[in-house]
XYZ file of C-alpha atoms in Angstrom:
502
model
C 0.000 0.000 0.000
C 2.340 2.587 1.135
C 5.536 2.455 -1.035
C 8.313 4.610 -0.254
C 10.929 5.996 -3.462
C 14.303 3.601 -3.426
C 16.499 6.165 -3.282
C 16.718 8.237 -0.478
C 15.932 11.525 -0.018
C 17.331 13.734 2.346
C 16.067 14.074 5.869
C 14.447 17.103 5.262
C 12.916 16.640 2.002
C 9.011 17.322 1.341
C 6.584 14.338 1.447
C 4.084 13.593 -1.224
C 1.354 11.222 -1.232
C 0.485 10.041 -4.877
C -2.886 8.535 -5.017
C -3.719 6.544 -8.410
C -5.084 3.471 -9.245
C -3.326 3.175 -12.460
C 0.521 0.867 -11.041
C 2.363 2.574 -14.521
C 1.097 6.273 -13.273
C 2.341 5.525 -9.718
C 5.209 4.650 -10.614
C 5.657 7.269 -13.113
C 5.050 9.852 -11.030
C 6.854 8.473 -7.736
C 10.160 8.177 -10.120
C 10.005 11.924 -11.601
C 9.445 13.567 -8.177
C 11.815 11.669 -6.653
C 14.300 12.576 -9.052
C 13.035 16.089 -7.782
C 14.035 15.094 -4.341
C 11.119 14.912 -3.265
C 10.302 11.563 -0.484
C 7.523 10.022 -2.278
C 4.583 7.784 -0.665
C 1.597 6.259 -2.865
C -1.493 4.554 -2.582
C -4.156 3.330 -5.294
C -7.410 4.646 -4.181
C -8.705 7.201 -1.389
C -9.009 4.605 1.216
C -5.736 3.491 0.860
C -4.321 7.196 0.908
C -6.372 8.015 4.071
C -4.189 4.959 6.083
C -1.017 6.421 4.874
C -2.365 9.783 5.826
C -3.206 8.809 9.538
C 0.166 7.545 10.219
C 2.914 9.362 8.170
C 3.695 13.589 8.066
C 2.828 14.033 4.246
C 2.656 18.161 2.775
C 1.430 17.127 -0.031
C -1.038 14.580 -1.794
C -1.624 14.337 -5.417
C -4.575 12.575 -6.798
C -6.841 11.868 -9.293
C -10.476 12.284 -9.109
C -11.880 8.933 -10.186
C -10.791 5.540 -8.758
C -12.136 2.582 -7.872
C -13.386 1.946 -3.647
C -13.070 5.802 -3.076
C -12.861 8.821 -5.251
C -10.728 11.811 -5.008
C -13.681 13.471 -3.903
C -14.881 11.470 -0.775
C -11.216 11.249 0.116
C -10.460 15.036 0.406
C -13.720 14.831 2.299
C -12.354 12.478 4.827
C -9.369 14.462 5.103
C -10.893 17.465 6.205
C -13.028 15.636 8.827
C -10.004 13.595 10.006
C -8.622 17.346 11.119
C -5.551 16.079 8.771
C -3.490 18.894 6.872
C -1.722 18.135 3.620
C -2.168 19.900 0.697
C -4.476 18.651 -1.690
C -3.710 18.727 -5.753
C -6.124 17.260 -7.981
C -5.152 15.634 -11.761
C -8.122 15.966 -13.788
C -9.438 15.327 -17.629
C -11.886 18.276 -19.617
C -14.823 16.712 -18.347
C -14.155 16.494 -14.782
C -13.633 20.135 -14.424
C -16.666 20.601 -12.288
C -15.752 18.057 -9.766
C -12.428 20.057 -9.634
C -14.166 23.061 -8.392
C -16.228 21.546 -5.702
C -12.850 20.092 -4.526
C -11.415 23.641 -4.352
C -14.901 24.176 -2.544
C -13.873 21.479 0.048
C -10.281 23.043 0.528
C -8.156 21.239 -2.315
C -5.118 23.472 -2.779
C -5.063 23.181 -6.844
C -5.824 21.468 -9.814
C -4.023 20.286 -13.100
C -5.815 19.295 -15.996
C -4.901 16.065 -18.091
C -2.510 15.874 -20.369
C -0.168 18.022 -18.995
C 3.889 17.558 -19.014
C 6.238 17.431 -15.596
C 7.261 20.729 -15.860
C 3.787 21.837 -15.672
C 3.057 19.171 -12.428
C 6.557 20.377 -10.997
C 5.808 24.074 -11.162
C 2.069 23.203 -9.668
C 3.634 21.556 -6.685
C 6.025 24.156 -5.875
C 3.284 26.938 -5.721
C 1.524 25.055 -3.637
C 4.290 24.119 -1.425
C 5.712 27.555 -1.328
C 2.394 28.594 -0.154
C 2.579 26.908 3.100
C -0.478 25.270 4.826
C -3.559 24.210 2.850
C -5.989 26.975 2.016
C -9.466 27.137 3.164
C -11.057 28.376 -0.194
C -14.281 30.715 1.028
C -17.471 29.984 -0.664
C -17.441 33.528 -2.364
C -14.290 32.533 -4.287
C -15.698 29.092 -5.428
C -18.727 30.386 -6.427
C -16.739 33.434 -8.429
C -15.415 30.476 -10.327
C -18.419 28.389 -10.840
C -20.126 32.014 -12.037
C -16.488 31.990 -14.667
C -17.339 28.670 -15.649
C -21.244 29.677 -16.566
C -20.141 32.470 -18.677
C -17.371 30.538 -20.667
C -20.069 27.935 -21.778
C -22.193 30.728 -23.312
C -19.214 32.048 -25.702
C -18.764 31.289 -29.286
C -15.825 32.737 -30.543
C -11.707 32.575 -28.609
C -12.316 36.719 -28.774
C -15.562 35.953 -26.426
C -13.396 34.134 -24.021
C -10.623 36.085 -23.862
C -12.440 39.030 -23.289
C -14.238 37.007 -20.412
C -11.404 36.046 -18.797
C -10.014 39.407 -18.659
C -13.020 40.841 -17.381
C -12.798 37.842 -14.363
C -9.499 38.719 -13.617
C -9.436 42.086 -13.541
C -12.504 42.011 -11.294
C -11.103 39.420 -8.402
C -7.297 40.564 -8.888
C -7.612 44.070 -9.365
C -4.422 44.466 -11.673
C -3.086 48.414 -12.483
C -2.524 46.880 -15.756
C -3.777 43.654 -18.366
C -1.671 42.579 -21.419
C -3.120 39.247 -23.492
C -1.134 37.976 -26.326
C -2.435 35.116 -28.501
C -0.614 32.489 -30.071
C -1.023 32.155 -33.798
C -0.297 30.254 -37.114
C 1.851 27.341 -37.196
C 5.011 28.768 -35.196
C 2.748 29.128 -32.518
C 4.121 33.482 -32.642
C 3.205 35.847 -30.195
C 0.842 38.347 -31.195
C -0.774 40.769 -28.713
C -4.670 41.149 -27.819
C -5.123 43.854 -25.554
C -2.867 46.090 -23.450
C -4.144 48.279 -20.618
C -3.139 50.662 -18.079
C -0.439 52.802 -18.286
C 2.446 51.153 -17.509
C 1.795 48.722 -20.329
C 0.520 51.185 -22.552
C 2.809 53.999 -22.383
C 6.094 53.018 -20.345
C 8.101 51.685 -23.178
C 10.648 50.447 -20.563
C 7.833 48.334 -19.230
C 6.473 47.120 -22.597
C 9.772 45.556 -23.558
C 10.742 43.972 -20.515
C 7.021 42.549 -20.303
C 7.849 41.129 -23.892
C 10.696 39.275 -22.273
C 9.123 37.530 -19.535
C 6.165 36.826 -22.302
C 8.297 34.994 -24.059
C 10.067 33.425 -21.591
C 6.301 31.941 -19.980
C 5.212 30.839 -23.403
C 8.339 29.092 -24.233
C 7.962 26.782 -21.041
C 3.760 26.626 -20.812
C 4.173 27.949 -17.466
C 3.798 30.697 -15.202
C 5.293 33.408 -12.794
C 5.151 35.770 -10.159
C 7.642 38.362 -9.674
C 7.563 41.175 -6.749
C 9.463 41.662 -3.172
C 7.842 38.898 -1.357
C 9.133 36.651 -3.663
C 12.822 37.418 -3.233
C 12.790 39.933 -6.253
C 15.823 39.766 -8.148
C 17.476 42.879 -10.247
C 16.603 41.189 -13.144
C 13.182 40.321 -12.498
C 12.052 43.929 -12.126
C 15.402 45.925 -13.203
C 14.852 50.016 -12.985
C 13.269 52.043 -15.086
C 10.118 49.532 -14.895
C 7.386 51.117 -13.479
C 5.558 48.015 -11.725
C 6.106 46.802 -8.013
C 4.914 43.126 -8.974
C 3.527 40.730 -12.035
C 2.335 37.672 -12.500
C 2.501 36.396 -16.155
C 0.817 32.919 -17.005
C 0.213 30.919 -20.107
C -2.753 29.413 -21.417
C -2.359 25.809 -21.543
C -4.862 23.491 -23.422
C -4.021 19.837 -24.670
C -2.663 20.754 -27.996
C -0.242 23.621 -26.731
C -0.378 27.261 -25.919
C -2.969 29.941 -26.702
C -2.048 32.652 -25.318
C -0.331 34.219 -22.451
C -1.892 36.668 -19.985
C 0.222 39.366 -17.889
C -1.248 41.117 -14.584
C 0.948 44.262 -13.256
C 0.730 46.107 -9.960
C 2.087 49.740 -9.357
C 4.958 50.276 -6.747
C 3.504 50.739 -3.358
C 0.062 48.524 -4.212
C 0.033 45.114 -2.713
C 2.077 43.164 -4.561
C 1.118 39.280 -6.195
C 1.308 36.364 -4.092
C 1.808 32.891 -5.083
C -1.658 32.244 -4.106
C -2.892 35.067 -6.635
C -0.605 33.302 -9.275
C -2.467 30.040 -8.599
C -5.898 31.307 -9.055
C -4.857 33.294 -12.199
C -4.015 29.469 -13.114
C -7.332 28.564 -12.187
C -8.806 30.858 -14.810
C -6.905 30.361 -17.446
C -6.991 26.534 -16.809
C -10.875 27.190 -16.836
C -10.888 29.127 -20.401
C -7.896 26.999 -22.300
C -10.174 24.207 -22.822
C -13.394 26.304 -24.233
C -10.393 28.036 -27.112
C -9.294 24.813 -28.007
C -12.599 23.806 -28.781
C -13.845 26.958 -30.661
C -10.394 27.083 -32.400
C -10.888 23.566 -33.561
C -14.053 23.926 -34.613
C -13.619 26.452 -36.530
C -10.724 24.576 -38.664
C -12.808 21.784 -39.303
C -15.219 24.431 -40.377
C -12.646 25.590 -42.762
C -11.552 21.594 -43.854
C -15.279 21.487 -44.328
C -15.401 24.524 -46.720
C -12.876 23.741 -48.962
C -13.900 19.645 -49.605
C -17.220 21.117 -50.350
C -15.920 24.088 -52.705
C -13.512 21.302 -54.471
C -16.640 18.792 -54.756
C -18.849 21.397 -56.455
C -15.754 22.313 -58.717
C -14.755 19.553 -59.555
C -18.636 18.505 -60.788
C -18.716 21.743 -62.695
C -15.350 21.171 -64.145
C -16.624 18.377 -66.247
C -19.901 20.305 -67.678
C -18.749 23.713 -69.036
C -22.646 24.486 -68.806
C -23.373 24.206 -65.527
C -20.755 26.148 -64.310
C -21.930 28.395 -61.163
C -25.105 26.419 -61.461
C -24.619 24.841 -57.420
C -23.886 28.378 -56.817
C -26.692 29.836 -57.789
C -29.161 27.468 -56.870
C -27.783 27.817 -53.210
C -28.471 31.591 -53.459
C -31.742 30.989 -54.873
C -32.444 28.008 -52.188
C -31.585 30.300 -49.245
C -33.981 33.514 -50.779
C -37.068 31.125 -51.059
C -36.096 29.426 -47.848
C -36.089 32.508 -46.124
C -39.924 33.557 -47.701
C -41.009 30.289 -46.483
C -39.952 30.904 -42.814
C -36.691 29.010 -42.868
C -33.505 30.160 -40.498
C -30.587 29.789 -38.454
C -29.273 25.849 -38.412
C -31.989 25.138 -41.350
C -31.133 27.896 -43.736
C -27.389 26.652 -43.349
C -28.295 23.354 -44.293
C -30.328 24.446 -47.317
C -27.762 26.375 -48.762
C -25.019 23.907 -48.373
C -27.047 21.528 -49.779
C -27.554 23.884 -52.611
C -24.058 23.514 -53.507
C -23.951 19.962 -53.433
C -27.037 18.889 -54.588
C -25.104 17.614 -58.089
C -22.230 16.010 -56.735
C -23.175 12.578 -57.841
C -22.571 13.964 -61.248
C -18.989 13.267 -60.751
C -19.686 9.355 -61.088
C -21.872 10.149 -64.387
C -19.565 9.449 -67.520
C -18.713 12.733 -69.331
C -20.288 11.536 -72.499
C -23.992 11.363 -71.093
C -23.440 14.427 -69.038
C -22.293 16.998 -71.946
C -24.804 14.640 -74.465
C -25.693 17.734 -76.930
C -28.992 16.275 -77.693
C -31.596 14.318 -75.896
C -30.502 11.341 -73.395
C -31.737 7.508 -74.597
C -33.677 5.703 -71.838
C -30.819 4.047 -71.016
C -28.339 6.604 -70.655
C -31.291 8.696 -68.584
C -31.217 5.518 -66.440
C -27.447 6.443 -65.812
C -28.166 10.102 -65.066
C -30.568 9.097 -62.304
C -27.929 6.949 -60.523
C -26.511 10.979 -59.590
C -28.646 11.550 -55.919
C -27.576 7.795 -55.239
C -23.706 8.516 -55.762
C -23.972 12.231 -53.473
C -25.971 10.179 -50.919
C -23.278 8.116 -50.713
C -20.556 10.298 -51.276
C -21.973 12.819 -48.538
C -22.809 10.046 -45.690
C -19.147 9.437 -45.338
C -18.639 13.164 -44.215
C -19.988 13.124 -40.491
C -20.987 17.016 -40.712
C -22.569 16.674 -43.481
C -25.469 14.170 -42.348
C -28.396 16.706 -42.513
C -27.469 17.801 -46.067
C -27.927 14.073 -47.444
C -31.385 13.785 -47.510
C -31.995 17.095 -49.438
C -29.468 15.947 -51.917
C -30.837 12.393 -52.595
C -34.648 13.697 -52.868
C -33.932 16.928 -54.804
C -35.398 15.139 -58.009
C -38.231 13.534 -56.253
C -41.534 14.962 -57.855
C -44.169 15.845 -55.909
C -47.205 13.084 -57.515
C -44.788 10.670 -57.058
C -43.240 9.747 -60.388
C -39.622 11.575 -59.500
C -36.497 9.506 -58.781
C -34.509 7.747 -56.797
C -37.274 6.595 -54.076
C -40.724 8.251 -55.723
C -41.233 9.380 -52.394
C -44.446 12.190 -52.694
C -46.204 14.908 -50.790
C -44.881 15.179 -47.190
C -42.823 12.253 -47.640
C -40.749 14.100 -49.523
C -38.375 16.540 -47.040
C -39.598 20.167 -47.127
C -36.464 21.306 -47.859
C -36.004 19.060 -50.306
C -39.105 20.679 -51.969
C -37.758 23.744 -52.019
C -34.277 22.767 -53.540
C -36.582 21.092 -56.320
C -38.121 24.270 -57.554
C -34.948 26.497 -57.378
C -32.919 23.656 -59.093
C -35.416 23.358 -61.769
C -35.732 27.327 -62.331
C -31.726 27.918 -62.347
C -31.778 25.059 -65.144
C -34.470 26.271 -67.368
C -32.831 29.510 -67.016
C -29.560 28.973 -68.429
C -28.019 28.116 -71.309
C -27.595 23.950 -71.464
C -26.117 21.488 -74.069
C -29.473 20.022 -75.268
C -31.324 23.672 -74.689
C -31.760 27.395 -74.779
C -32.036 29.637 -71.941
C -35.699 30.432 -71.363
C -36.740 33.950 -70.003
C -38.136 34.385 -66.823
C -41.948 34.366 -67.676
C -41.392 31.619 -69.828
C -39.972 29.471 -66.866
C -42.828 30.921 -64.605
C -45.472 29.009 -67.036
C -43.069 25.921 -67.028
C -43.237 26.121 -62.321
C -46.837 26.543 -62.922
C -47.793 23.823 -65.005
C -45.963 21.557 -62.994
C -47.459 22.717 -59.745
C -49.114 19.568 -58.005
C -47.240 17.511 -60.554
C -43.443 17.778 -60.176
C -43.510 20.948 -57.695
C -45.007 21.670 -53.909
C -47.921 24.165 -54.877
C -47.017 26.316 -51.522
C -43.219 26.446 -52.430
C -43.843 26.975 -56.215
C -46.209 30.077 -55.276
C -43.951 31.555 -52.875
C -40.837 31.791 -55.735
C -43.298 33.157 -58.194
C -44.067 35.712 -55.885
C -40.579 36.791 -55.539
C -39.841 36.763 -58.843
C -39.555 40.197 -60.871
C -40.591 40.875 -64.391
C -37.355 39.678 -66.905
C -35.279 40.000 -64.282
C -33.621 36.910 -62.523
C -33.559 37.391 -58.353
C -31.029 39.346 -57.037
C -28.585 36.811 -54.898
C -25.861 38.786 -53.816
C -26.132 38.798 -50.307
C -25.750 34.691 -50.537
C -22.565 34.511 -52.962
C -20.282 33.028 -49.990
C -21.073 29.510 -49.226
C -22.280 28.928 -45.864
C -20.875 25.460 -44.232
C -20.940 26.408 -40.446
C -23.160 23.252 -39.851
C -21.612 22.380 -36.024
């Protein structure tokens, strides 16, 4: 239960307690810090760590949150009823974060969030260790962070969260000045946010010497506190820097650095304690995790965009008369969907789907699809296999699911008689309805292989005659009434293609 490092440490040395249920972490662990010289003692769940607890002198115990027989949870519980008094870190995933703040509720000392390197577990223990007995969090604070928390899930852009930390910060640490820089493109460079207060702002002394310790932070993920009552060094705040004390911090998420926050204090204001530095952690921790997310999504947003663009071009490419034809018919799609009531996730859907409604024309051989004249029966049969292919094209692209049905039924007919499924009426998706008529209008429109461009009140008759029959009588009356005289509808407003489906 209780196994001591092999090596040993000297008589003086710190004691931690690592509690993990996983032998290779243990081990791990016990190994690094007691290459740190620190005297390590571990157990493999919270029952076992509460027997080492009642009869060794341990400063620090490091645990994880879920194992088997007792938690990390119940055990920091037991500790605090016990009247024991080590420090408590917690090692926690994403999705534990929660239970990580009611254990800073309960009087844990710290968290670190999973993955994380030594360095960053090394500098985590030394705060807390330098910070002498184990804090008694007050409810205000915990609930400050909870509040943090609430207001990070409600952003949707890195610029959102940012801004949200800063505001956090600024209000429970009361810095004389803010600096954020943000870490972008593939060097992971420095780039700054926001600067405020004076000192940052306007002491150029200051500015540069902030750069420096930026740069230092970001090139070792970690963090900082510099002032008098932490032995300041002629270095650390040299003259001519008009500060009494920072703390600079990175933001840490799993894939690396976003950014790095600085906090300064004027000479004579109370300077930043270590404690301070670990609750600055505590934010930042809190908002890495909500960046990496809305960073990532929006580059699989981007992915997204392009595979579509290069689908839709590369259909076009083979059919010099249908170029801009997806295009259009996605503009046209989103102003009809729009008369008919259609928004927000919806309109998305209809537009992308707009743009991809033809991309089973890239399995259709070129010699049926630029035919100059009519198509046989059979090679008609083969130009009706193209909703087919894009259903099965699409459905392999995850964010794409609620564009595949609007692409396979975009040639249904409304009596029944379209193709691939002769689904009719309601059957057929409303969407899919609208696509139909827009698709239909944009082709009889323009110029094709086998036909001439018709004019608009010539294609007006054709949507009319076929109301009940091929087209949705609502959704064929709606796009006559936004049509104008000769003039085809004015899509300007939807020439980008829209693809944030997530």
């Amino acid at each position: 239960m209780t196994q001591p490092q092999t090596d040993m440490p000297p008589p003086d040395a710190r004691r931690i307690l690592i509690v993990e249920d996983e032998p290779a972490l243990r081990e791990a662990y016990a190994e690094a810090l007691g290459m740190q010289g620190y005297a390590v003692l571990s157990a493999a769940n919270g029952e076992d760590a509460l027997q080492v607890l009642e009869s060794n002198t341990v400063d620090l115990v490091l645990s994880d949150l879920k194992m088997p027989r007792m938690g990390g949870e119940e055990m920091l519980r037991e500790i605090t009823l016990r009247g024991l008094s080590p420090a408590v870190i917690f090692l926690t995933g994403y999705g534990t974060i929660e239970s990580a703040v009611n254990c800073l509720k309960l009087g844990a000392a710290d968290y670190l969030l999973k993955p994380f390197d030594m360095l960053q577990l090394f500098k985590k223990i030394g705060l807390v260790l330098a910070s002498g007995p184990r804090p008694q969090h007050e409810d205000g604070g915990v609930r400050e962070i909870e509040s943090f928390s609430a207001r990070l899930r409600g952003q949707k852009d890195s610029a959102a969260v940012f801004k949200a930390l800063l505001t956090q910060v600024r209000r429970t640490l009361s810095p004389d000045a803010m600096a954020l820089f943000s870490c972008s493109g593939q060097t992971g460079a420095l780039s700054p946010l926001f600067l405020w207060g004076p000192s940052f702002r306007q002491c150029a002394q200051t500015r540069s010497w902030l750069l420096e310790k930026v740069a230092l932070v970001h090139g070792q993920s970690g963090s900082m506190v510099l002032g008098p009552q932490v032995g300041k060094r002629a270095e650390d705040l040299r003259e001519g820097v008009s500060l009494g004390s920072a703390a600079v911090v990175s933001i840490v998420g799993m894939r690396g650095v976003y950014g790095v926050l600085a906090l300064g204090r004027r000479p004579g204001a109370s300077p930043f304690t270590r404690d301070d530095l670990r609750m600055l952690n505590v934010y930042t921790g809190h908002a890495a995790p909500f960046v990496e997310s809305i960073l990532s999504s929006q580059r699989f947003r981007g992915i997204s965009a392009e595979v579509v663009t290069s689908y839709a071009q590369a259909v076009e490419a083979k059919d010099i008369y249908t170029r801009g034809h997806s295009e259009r018919v996605s503009g046209y799609a989103a102003l009809l969907g729009q008369a008919l009531g259609v928004e927000g996730r919806d309109l998305a859907i209809l537009r992308t789907a707009g743009v991809l409604h033809d991309i089973g024309k890239i399995g259709i051989p070129d010699g049926i699809l630029n035919k100059p004249s009519e198509l046989t029966l059979e090679e008609f049969e083969v130009m009706k296999r193209h909703p087919v292919v894009g259903r099965d094209i699409l459905s392999r692209v995850s964010s794409l699911g609620e564009v595949v049905p609007l692409v396979y039924h975009h040639h249904e007919w409304f009596n029944g008689q379209g193709y691939p499924s002769k689904a009719s009426g309601g059957d057929i998706p409303f969407l899919a309805r609208i696509l139909s008529v827009v698709d239909g209008f944009e082709a009889l429109t323009s110029i094709r292989s086998y036909h001439d461009a018709m004019t608009v009140p010539q294609v007006k008759q054709v949507l009319l005659e076929g109301t009940g029959r091929q087209w949705d009588p609502t959704v064929v009356n709606a796009w006559i009434s936004l049509l104008r005289d000769e003039a085809l509808p004015d899509i300007s407003t939807f020439k980008t293609t829209p693809l944030n489906l997530h």
